[in-house]
PDB file of C-alpha atoms in Angstrom:
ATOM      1  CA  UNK A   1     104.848  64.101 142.535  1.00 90.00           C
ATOM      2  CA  UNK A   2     102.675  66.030 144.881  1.00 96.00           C
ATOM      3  CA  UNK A   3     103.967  66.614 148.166  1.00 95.00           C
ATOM      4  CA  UNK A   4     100.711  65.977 149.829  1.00 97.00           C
ATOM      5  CA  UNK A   5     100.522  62.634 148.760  1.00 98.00           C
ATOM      6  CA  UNK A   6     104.015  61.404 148.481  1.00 98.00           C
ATOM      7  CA  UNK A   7     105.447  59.861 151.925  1.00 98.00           C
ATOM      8  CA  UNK A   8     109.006  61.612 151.491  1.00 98.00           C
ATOM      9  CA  UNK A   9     110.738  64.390 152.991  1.00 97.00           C
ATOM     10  CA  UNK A  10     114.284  63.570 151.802  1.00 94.00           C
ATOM     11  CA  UNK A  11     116.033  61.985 154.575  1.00 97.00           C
ATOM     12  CA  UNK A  12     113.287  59.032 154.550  1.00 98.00           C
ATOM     13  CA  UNK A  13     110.631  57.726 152.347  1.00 98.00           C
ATOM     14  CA  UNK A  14     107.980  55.333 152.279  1.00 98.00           C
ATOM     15  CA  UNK A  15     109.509  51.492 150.870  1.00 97.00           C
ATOM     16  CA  UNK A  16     107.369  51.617 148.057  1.00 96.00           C
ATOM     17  CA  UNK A  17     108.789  54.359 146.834  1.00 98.00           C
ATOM     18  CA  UNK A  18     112.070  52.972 146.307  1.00 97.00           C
ATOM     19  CA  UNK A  19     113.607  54.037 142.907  1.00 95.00           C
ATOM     20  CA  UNK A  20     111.861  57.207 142.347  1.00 96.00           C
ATOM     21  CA  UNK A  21     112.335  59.321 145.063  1.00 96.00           C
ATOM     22  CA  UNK A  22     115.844  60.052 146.535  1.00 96.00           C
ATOM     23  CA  UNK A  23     115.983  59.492 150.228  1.00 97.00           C
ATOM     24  CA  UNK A  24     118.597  58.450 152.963  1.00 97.00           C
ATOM     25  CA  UNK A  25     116.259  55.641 153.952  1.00 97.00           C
ATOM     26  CA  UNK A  26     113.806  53.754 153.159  1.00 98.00           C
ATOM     27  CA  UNK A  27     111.059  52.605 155.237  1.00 98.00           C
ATOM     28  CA  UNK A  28     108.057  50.124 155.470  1.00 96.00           C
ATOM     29  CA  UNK A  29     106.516  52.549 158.656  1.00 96.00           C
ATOM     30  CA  UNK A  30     104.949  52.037 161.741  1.00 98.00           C
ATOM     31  CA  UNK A  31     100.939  52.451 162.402  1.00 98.00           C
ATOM     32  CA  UNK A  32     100.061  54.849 164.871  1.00 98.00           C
ATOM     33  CA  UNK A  33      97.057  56.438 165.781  1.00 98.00           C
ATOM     34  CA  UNK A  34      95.402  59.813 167.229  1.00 98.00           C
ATOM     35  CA  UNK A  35      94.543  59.578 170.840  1.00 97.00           C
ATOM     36  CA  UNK A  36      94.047  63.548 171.200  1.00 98.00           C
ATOM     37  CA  UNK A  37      90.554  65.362 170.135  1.00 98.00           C
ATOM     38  CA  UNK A  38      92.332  66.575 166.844  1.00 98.00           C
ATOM     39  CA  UNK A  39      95.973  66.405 165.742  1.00 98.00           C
ATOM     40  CA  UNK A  40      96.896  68.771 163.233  1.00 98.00           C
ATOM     41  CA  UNK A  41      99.140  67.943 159.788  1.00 98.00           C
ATOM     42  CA  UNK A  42     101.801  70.276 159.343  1.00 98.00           C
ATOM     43  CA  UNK A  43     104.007  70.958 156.085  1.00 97.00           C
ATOM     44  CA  UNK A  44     107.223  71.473 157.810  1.00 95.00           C
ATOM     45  CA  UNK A  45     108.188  70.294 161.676  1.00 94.00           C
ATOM     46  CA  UNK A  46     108.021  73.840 163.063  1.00 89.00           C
ATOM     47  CA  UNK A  47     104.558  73.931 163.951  1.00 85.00           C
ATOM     48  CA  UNK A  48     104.049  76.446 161.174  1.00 88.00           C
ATOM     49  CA  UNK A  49     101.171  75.915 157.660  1.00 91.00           C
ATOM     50  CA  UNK A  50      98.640  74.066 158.976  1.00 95.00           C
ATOM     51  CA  UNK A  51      97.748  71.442 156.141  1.00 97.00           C
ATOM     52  CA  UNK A  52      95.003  69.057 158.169  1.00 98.00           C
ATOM     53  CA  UNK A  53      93.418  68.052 160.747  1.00 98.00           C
ATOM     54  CA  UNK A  54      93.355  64.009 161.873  1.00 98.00           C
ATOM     55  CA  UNK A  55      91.085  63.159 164.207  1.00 98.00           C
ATOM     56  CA  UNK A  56      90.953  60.934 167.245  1.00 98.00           C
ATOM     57  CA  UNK A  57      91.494  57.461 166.244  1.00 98.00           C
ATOM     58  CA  UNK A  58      92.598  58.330 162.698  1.00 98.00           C
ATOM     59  CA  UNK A  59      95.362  56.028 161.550  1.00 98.00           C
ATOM     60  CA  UNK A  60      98.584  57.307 160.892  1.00 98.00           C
ATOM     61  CA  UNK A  61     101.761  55.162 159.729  1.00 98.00           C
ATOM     62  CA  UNK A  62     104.882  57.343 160.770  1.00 98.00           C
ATOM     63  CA  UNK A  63     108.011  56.835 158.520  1.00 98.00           C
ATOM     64  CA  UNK A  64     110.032  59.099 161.220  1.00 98.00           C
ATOM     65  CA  UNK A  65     110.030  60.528 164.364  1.00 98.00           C
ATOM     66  CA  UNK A  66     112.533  63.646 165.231  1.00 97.00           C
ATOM     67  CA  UNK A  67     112.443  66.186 167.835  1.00 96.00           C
ATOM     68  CA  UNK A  68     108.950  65.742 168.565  1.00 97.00           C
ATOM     69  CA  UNK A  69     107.118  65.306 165.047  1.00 98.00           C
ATOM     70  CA  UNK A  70     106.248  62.457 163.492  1.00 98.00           C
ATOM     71  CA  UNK A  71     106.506  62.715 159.643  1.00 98.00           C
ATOM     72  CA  UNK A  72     104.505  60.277 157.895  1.00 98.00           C
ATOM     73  CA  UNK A  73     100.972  59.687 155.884  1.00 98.00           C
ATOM     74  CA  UNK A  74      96.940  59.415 157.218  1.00 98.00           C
ATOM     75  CA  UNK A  75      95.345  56.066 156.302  1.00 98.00           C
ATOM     76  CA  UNK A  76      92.044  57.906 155.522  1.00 97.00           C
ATOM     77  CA  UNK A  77      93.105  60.097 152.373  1.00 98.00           C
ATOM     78  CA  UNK A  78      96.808  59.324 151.959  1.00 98.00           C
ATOM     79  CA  UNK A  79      97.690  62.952 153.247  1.00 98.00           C
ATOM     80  CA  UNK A  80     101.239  63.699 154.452  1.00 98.00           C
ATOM     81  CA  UNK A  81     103.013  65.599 156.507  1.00 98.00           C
ATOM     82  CA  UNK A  82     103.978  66.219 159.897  1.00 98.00           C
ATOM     83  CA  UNK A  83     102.157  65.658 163.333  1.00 98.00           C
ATOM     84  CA  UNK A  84     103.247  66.290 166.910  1.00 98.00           C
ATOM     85  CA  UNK A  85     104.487  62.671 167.882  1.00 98.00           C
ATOM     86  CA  UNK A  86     103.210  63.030 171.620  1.00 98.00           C
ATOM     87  CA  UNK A  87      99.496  63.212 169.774  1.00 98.00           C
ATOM     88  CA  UNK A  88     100.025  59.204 168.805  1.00 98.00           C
ATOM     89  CA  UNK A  89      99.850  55.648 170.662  1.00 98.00           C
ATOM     90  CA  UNK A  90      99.568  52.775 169.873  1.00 98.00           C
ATOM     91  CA  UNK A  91      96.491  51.412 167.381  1.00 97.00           C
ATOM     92  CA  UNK A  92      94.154  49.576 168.387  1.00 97.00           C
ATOM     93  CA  UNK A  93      91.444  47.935 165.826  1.00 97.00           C
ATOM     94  CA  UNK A  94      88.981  50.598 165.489  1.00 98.00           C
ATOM     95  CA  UNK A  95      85.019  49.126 165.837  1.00 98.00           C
ATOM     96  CA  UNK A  96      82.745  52.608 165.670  1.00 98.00           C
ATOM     97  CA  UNK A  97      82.544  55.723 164.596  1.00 98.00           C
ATOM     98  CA  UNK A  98      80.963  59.200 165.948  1.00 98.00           C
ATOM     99  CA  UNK A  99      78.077  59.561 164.072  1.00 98.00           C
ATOM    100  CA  UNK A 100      76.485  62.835 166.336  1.00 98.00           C
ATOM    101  CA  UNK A 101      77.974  65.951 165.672  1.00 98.00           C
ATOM    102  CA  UNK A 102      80.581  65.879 168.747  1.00 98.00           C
ATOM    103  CA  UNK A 103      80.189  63.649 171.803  1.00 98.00           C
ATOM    104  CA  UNK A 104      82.749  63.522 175.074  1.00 98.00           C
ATOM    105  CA  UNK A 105      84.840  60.744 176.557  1.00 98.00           C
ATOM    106  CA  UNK A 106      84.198  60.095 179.723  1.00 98.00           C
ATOM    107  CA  UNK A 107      86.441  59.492 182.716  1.00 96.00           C
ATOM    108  CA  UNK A 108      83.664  56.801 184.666  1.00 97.00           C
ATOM    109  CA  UNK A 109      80.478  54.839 183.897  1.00 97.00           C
ATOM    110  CA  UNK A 110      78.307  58.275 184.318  1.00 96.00           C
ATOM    111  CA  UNK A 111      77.486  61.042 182.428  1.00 96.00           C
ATOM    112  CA  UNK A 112      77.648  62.854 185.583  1.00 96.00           C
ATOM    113  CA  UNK A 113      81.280  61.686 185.392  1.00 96.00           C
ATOM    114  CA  UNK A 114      84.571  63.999 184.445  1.00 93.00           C
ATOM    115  CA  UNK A 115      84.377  64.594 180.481  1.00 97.00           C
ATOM    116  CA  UNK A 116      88.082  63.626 179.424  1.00 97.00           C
ATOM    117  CA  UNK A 117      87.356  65.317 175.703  1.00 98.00           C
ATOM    118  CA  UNK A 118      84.813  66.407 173.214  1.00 98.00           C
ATOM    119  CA  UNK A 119      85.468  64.800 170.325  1.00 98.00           C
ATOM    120  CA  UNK A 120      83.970  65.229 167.027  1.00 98.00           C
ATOM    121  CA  UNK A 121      82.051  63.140 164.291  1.00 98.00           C
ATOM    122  CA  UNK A 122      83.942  60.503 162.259  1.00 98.00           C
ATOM    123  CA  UNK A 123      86.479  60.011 165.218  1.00 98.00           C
ATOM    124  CA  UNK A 124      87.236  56.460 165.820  1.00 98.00           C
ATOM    125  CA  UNK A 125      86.761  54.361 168.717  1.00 98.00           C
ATOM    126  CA  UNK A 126      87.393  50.665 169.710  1.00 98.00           C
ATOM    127  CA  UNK A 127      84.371  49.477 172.160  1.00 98.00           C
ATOM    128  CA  UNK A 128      85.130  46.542 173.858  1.00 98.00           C
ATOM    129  CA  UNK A 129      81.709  46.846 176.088  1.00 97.00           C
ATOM    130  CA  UNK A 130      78.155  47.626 177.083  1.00 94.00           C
ATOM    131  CA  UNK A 131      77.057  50.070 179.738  1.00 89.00           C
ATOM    132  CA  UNK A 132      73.966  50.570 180.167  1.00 92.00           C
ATOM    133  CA  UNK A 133      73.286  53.264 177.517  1.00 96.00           C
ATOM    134  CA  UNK A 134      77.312  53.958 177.525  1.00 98.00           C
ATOM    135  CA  UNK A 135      80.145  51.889 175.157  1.00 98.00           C
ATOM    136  CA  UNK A 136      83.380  51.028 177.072  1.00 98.00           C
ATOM    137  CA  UNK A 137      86.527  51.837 175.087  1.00 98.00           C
ATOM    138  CA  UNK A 138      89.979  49.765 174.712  1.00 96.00           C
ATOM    139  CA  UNK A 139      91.459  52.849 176.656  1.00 94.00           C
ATOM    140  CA  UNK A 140      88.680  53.299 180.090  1.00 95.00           C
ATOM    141  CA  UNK A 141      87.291  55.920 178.340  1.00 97.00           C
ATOM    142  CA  UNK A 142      83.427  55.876 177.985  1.00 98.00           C
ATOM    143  CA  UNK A 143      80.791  57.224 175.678  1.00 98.00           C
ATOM    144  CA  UNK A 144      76.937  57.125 175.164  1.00 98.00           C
ATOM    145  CA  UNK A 145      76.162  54.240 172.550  1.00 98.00           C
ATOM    146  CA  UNK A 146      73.791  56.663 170.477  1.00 98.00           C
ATOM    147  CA  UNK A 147      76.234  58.412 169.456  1.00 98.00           C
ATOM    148  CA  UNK A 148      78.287  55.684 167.492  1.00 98.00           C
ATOM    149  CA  UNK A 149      77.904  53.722 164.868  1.00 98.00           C
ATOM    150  CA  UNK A 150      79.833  50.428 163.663  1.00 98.00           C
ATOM    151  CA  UNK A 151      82.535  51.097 161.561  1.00 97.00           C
ATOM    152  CA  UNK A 152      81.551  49.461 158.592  1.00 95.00           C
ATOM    153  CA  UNK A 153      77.852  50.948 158.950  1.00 97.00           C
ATOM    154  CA  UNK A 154      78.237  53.778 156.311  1.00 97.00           C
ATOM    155  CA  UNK A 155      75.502  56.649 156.210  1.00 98.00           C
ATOM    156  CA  UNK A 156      73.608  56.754 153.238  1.00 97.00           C
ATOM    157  CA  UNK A 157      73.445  60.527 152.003  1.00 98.00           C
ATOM    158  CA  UNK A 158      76.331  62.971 151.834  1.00 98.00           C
ATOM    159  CA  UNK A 159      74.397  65.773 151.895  1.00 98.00           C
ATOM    160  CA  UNK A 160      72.564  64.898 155.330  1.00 98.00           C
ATOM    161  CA  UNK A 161      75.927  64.175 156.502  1.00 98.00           C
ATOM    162  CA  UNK A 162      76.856  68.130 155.975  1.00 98.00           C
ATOM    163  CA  UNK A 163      73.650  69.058 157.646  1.00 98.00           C
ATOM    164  CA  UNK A 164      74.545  67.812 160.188  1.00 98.00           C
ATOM    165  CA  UNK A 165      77.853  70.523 160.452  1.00 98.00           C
ATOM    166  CA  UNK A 166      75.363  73.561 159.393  1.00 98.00           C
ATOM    167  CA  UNK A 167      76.433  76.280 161.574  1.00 98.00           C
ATOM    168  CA  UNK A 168      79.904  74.772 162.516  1.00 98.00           C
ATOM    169  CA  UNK A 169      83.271  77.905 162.568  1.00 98.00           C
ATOM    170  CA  UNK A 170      84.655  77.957 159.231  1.00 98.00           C
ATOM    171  CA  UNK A 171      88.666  76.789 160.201  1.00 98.00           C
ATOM    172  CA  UNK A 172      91.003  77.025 157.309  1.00 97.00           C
ATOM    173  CA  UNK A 173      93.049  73.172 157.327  1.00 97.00           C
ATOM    174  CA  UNK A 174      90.210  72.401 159.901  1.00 98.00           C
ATOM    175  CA  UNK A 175      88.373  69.080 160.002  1.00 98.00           C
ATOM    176  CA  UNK A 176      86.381  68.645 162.884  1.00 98.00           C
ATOM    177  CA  UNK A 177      83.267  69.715 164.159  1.00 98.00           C
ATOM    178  CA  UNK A 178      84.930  72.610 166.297  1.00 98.00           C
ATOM    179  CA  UNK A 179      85.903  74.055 162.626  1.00 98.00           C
ATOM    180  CA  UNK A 180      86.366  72.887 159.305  1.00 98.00           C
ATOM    181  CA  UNK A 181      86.710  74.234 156.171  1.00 98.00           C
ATOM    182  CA  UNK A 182      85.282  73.422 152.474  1.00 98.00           C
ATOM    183  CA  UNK A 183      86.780  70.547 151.475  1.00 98.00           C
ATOM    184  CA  UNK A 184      87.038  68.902 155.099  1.00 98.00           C
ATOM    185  CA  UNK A 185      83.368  69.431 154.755  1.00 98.00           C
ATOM    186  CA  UNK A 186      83.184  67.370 151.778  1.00 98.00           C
ATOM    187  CA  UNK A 187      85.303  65.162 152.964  1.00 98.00           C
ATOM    188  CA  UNK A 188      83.547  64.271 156.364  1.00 98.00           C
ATOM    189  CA  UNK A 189      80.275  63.782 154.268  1.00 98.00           C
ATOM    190  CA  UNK A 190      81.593  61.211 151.485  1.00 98.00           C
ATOM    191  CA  UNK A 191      83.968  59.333 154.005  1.00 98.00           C
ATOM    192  CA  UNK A 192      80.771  58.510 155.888  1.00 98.00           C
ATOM    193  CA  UNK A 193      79.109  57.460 153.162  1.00 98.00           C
ATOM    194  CA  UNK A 194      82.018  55.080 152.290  1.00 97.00           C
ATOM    195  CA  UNK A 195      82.954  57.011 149.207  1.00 98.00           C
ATOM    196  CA  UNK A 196      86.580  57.487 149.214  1.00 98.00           C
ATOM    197  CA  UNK A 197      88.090  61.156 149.379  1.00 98.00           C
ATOM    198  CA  UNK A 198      91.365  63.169 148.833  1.00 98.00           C
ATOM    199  CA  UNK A 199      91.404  65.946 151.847  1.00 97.00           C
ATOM    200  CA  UNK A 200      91.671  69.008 149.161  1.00 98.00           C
ATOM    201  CA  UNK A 201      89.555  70.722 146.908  1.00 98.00           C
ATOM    202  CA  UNK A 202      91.702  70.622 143.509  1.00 98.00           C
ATOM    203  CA  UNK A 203      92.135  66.656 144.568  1.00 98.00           C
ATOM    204  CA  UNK A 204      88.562  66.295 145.292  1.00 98.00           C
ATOM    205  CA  UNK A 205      88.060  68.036 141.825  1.00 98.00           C
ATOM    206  CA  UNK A 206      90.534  65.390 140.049  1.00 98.00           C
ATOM    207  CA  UNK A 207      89.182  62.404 141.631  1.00 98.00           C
ATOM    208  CA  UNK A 208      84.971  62.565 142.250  1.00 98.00           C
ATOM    209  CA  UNK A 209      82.425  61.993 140.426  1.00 97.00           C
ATOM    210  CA  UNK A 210      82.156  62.760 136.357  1.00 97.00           C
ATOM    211  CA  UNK A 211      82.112  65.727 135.270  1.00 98.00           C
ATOM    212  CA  UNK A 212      78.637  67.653 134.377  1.00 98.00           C
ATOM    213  CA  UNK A 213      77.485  69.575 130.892  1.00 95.00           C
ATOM    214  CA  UNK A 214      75.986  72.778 131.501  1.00 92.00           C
ATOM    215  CA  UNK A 215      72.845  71.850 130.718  1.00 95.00           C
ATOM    216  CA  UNK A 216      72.456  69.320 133.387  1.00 97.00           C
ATOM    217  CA  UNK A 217      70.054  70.451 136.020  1.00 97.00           C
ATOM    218  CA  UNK A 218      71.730  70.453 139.308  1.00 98.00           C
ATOM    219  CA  UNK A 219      70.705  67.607 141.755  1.00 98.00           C
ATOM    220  CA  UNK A 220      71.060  66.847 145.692  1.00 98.00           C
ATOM    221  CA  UNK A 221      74.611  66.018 146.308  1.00 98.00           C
ATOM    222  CA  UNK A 222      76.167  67.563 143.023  1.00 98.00           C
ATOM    223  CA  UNK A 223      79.835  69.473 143.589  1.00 98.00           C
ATOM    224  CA  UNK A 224      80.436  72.648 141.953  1.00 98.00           C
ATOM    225  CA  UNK A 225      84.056  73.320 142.226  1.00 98.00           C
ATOM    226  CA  UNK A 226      86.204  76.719 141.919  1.00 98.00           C
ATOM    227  CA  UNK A 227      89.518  77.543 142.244  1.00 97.00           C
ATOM    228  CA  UNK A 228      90.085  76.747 146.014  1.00 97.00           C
ATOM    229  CA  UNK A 229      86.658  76.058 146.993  1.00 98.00           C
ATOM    230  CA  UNK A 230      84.180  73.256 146.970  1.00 98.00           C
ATOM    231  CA  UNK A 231      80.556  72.737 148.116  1.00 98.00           C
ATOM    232  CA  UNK A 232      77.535  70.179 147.866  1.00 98.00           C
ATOM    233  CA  UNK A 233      74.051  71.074 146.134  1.00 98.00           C
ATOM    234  CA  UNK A 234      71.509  70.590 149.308  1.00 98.00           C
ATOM    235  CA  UNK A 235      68.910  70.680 145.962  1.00 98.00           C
ATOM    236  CA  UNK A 236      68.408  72.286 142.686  1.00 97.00           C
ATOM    237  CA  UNK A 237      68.461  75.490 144.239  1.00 98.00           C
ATOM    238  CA  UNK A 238      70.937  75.862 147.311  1.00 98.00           C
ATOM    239  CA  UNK A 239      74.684  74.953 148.378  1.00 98.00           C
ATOM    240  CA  UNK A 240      75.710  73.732 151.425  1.00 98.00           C
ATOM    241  CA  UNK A 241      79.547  74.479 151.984  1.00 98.00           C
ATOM    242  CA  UNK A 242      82.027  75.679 154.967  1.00 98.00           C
ATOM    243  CA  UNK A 243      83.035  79.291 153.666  1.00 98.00           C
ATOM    244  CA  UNK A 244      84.795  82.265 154.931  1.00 97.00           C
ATOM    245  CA  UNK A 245      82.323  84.430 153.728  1.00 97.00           C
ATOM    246  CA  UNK A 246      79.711  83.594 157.062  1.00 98.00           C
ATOM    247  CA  UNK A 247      82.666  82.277 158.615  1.00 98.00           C
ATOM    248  CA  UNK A 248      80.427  78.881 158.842  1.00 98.00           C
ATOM    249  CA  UNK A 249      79.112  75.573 157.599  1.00 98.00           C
ATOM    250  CA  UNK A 250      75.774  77.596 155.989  1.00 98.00           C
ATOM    251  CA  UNK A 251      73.229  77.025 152.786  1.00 98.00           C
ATOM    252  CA  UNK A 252      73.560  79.400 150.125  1.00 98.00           C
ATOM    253  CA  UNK A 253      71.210  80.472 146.961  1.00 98.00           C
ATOM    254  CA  UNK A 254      73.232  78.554 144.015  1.00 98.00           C
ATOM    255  CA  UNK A 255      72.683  81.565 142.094  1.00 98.00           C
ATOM    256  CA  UNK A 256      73.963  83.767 144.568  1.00 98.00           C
ATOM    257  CA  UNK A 257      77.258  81.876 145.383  1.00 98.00           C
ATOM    258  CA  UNK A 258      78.305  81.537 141.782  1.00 98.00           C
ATOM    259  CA  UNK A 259      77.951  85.637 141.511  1.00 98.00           C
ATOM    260  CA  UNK A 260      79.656  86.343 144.809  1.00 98.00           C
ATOM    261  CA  UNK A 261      82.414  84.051 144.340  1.00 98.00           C
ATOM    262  CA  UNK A 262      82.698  84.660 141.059  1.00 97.00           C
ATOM    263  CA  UNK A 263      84.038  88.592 142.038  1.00 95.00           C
ATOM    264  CA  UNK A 264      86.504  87.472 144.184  1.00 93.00           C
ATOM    265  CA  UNK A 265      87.794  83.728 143.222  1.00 94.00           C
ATOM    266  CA  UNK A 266      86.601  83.544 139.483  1.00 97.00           C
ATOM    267  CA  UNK A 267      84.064  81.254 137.670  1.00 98.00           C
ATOM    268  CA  UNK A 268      82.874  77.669 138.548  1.00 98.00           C
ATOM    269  CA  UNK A 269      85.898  75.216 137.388  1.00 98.00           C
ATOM    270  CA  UNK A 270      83.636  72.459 137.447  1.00 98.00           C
ATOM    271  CA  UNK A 271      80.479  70.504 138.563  1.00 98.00           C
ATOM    272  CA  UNK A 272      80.539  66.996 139.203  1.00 98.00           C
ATOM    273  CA  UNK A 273      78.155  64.096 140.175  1.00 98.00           C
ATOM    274  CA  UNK A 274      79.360  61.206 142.412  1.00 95.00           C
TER     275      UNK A 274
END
């Protein structure tokens, strides 16, 4: 079983798994979700190899909580790990979704108001009111209404999505608008297109799309996969992807990327169309 995706860490496990996993207890879990800007998803509960990045309002059901972590597993892409249990409340049914880039929370009816936090697109919010032009949320918090959209409300083309994040810091493990990396990128793009995603790129690889000959000629919205590395065709002749070679969300000549990472990472693994 892969550790990413299986809700055990020995001493508990998820109910479901009862029978093949060995663990002290077993556990149905209780929902929580973000209310910080970004939690991060650790592998062990020392603060130490970043895995992810949940972001405000993600879901999260926790299956422990000890000495400050919560160990458990993110609604959004079944990713598991540990996250800093001071980072989670109670949920609260979630109605919108950031569509801009980032927006801020704000502290009064006014964008002249405190900012509480920037957060970034695809965080979750439950509106319970109008403003004017600002959305009231379950927790006082308030935000302008053009920046949301309703949850179920899905955008229509990945690759716009990822425009949207051109020029955004390159963050290994990040997901947010403040920095992400390649699959993250991915990720945000197809979740908000409804299209259901794993949060890494060899998962990505496993589960998306079909697979393409090498004849096919390379469309809008096509992945082309390497070892550790994922990004979107913008069109038949550029990539869009987060990389650590411009340290950024950028396009890229198709031609060009294939060569350069090619040196360094080896040969396209795979392209695939959703």
């Amino acid at each position: 079983m892969d550790r990413r995706t299986t809700p055990a860490n020995g001493r508990v496990a998820a109910l479901h798994l009862k029978g093949w996993v060995a663990a002290e207890r077993f556990v149905e879990g209780e929902q929580k979700q973000v209310r910080t800007a970004m939690t991060t998803i650790w592998r062990h509960a020392a603060a130490e190899i970043p895995e992810r990045q949940l972001l405000y309002g993600d879901a999260f059901a926790v299956l422990e909580d000890r000495d400050g972590f919560a160990f458990g597993r993110s609604a959004k892409d079944g990713y598991c790990g540990y996250v800093f249990s001071g980072d989670l409340a109670d949920p609260a049914p979630s109605t919108h979704k950031v569509s801009a880039r980032s927006t801020h929370l704000y502290s009064a009816q006014s964008i002249k108001s405190s900012p509480v936090m920037a957060i970034s697109f695809g965080s979750r919010l439950t509106v319970i009111a109008n403003a004017g032009n600002l959305a009231r949320t379950h927790d006082g918090y308030f935000v302008p209404q053009n920046h949301l959209r309703g949850i179920d409300s899905p955008h229509e083309d990945p690759v716009a999505v990822a425009e949207m994040f051109l020029g955004a810091p390159y963050l290994w493990g990040g997901n947010s608008t403040f920095g992400l990396d390649c699959s993250a990128l991915v990720q945000a793009a197809l979740l908000a297109c409804g299209v259901t995603c794993p949060g890494d790129s060899d998962m990505q690889e496993e589960a998306l799309g079909q697979p393409l000959p090498d004849s096919a000629r390379t469309r809008r919205g096509d992945l082309f996969f390497w070892k550790g590395h994922v990004a979107l065709a913008a069109d038949a002749e550029r990539l869009i992807h987060a990389n650590a070679h411009t340290m950024s969300v950028a396009y890229e000549p198709i031609a060009a990327a294939i060569a350069r990472i090619e040196r360094t990472d080896g040969p396209v693994t795979s392209r695939r169309r959703l």
